Coordinates of C-alpha atoms in Angstrom, one line a residue:
M300 CA 9.0 -5.4 10.8
D301 CA 9.5 -7.7 13.7
A302 CA 11.9 -5.2 15.3
L303 CA 9.1 -2.6 15.2
I304 CA 6.5 -4.9 16.5
S305 CA 8.3 -6.8 19.2
P306 CA 8.4 -4.0 21.9
W307 CA 4.6 -3.9 21.8
L308 CA 3.9 -7.6 22.2
D309 CA 3.9 -8.1 26.0
A310 CA 1.4 -6.6 28.4
K311 CA 3.7 -3.7 29.4
G312 CA 4.5 -2.9 25.7
Q313 CA 0.8 -3.0 24.7
A314 CA -0.1 -0.6 27.6
A315 CA 2.7 1.8 26.4
F316 CA 1.4 1.5 22.8
Y317 CA -2.1 2.4 23.8
R318 CA -0.9 5.3 25.9
Q319 CA 1.1 6.6 22.9
I320 CA -1.9 6.3 20.6
A321 CA -4.1 8.0 23.2
Q322 CA -1.7 11.0 23.4
A323 CA -1.7 11.5 19.6
D324 CA -3.8 14.6 19.4
Q325 CA -4.8 16.5 16.3
A326 CA -4.5 19.6 18.3
Y327 CA -0.7 19.4 18.1
T328 CA -0.9 19.5 14.3
D329 CA -3.6 22.1 14.3
E330 CA -1.5 24.3 16.5
I331 CA 1.3 24.7 13.8
Q332 CA -0.7 24.3 10.6
G333 CA -1.2 28.1 10.3
L334 CA 2.6 28.4 9.9
Y335 CA 2.9 26.2 6.9
P336 CA 2.0 28.9 4.4
H337 CA 4.9 31.0 5.7
L338 CA 7.6 28.4 5.1
D339 CA 10.3 29.7 2.8
L340 CA 12.4 26.7 1.9
P341 CA 12.2 23.8 -0.4
V342 CA 9.8 21.0 0.8
L343 CA 9.2 17.6 -0.6
V344 CA 6.3 15.7 0.9
T345 CA 6.7 11.9 0.5
W346 CA 3.8 9.7 1.3
G347 CA 2.9 6.0 0.9
R348 CA 0.1 5.8 -1.6
N349 CA -1.5 3.0 0.4
D350 CA -1.1 4.6 3.9
S351 CA -4.0 3.3 5.9
W352 CA -2.9 5.1 9.1
I353 CA -3.0 8.7 7.7
P354 CA -5.0 8.9 4.4
V355 CA -3.2 10.1 1.3
D356 CA -5.6 13.1 1.0
R357 CA -3.7 14.5 4.0
A358 CA -0.5 14.5 1.9
H359 CA -2.3 16.5 -0.8
R360 CA -3.6 19.0 1.7
L361 CA -0.2 19.3 3.4
A362 CA 1.6 20.0 0.0
E363 CA -1.1 22.5 -0.9
L364 CA -0.5 24.4 2.4
I365 CA 3.2 24.8 1.9
P366 CA 4.2 27.3 -0.9
G367 CA 6.1 25.5 -3.7
A368 CA 6.0 22.1 -2.0
Q369 CA 6.3 19.1 -4.2
L370 CA 4.4 15.9 -3.4
K371 CA 5.7 12.4 -4.3
L372 CA 3.4 9.5 -3.6
I373 CA 5.3 6.2 -3.2
D374 CA 3.6 3.3 -4.9
E375 CA 3.1 0.0 -3.0
A376 CA 3.9 1.7 0.3
G377 CA 1.9 2.3 3.4
H378 CA 2.6 4.4 6.5
L379 CA 6.1 3.0 6.9
V380 CA 7.4 4.0 3.4
Q381 CA 11.0 3.5 4.5
L382 CA 10.3 -0.2 5.1
D383 CA 7.8 -0.8 2.4
Q384 CA 9.7 0.8 -0.5
P385 CA 13.2 1.8 0.7
V386 CA 14.8 1.9 -2.7
Q387 CA 12.0 4.0 -4.3
L388 CA 12.1 6.4 -1.3
A389 CA 15.9 6.7 -1.4
T390 CA 15.9 7.3 -5.1
T391 CA 13.2 9.9 -4.8
L392 CA 15.0 11.7 -2.0
H393 CA 18.3 11.5 -3.8
G394 CA 16.8 13.0 -7.0
W395 CA 15.1 15.8 -5.1
L396 CA 18.1 16.7 -3.0
T397 CA 20.4 16.6 -6.1
A398 CA 18.0 19.0 -7.9
Q399 CA 18.0 21.3 -4.9
A400 CA 21.8 21.4 -4.8
T401 CA 21.9 22.5 -8.5
M402 CA 19.4 25.3 -7.8
S403 CA 21.5 26.8 -5.0

């Protein structure tokens, strides 16, 4: 976690962080959201059940918009699932990818 935080600790890093947050605009997501129902490929949405940055209801909505999408909530994980629960995430992805390979 220190490696993720350290670039943002000094004054220059904090200014860059705030610029990055200010540029995060829902309009970018809204712009492509209408394309989700047209996706024709397997999709697995993984999400930290305890994500306080982007609420878990967004995961449900995303999975509902994509035909055939599967949703897997990762317990005891927040926004950085890969750091909070790397083994559970890797196991989930491996199982899903293996299942996709047998369907092809």
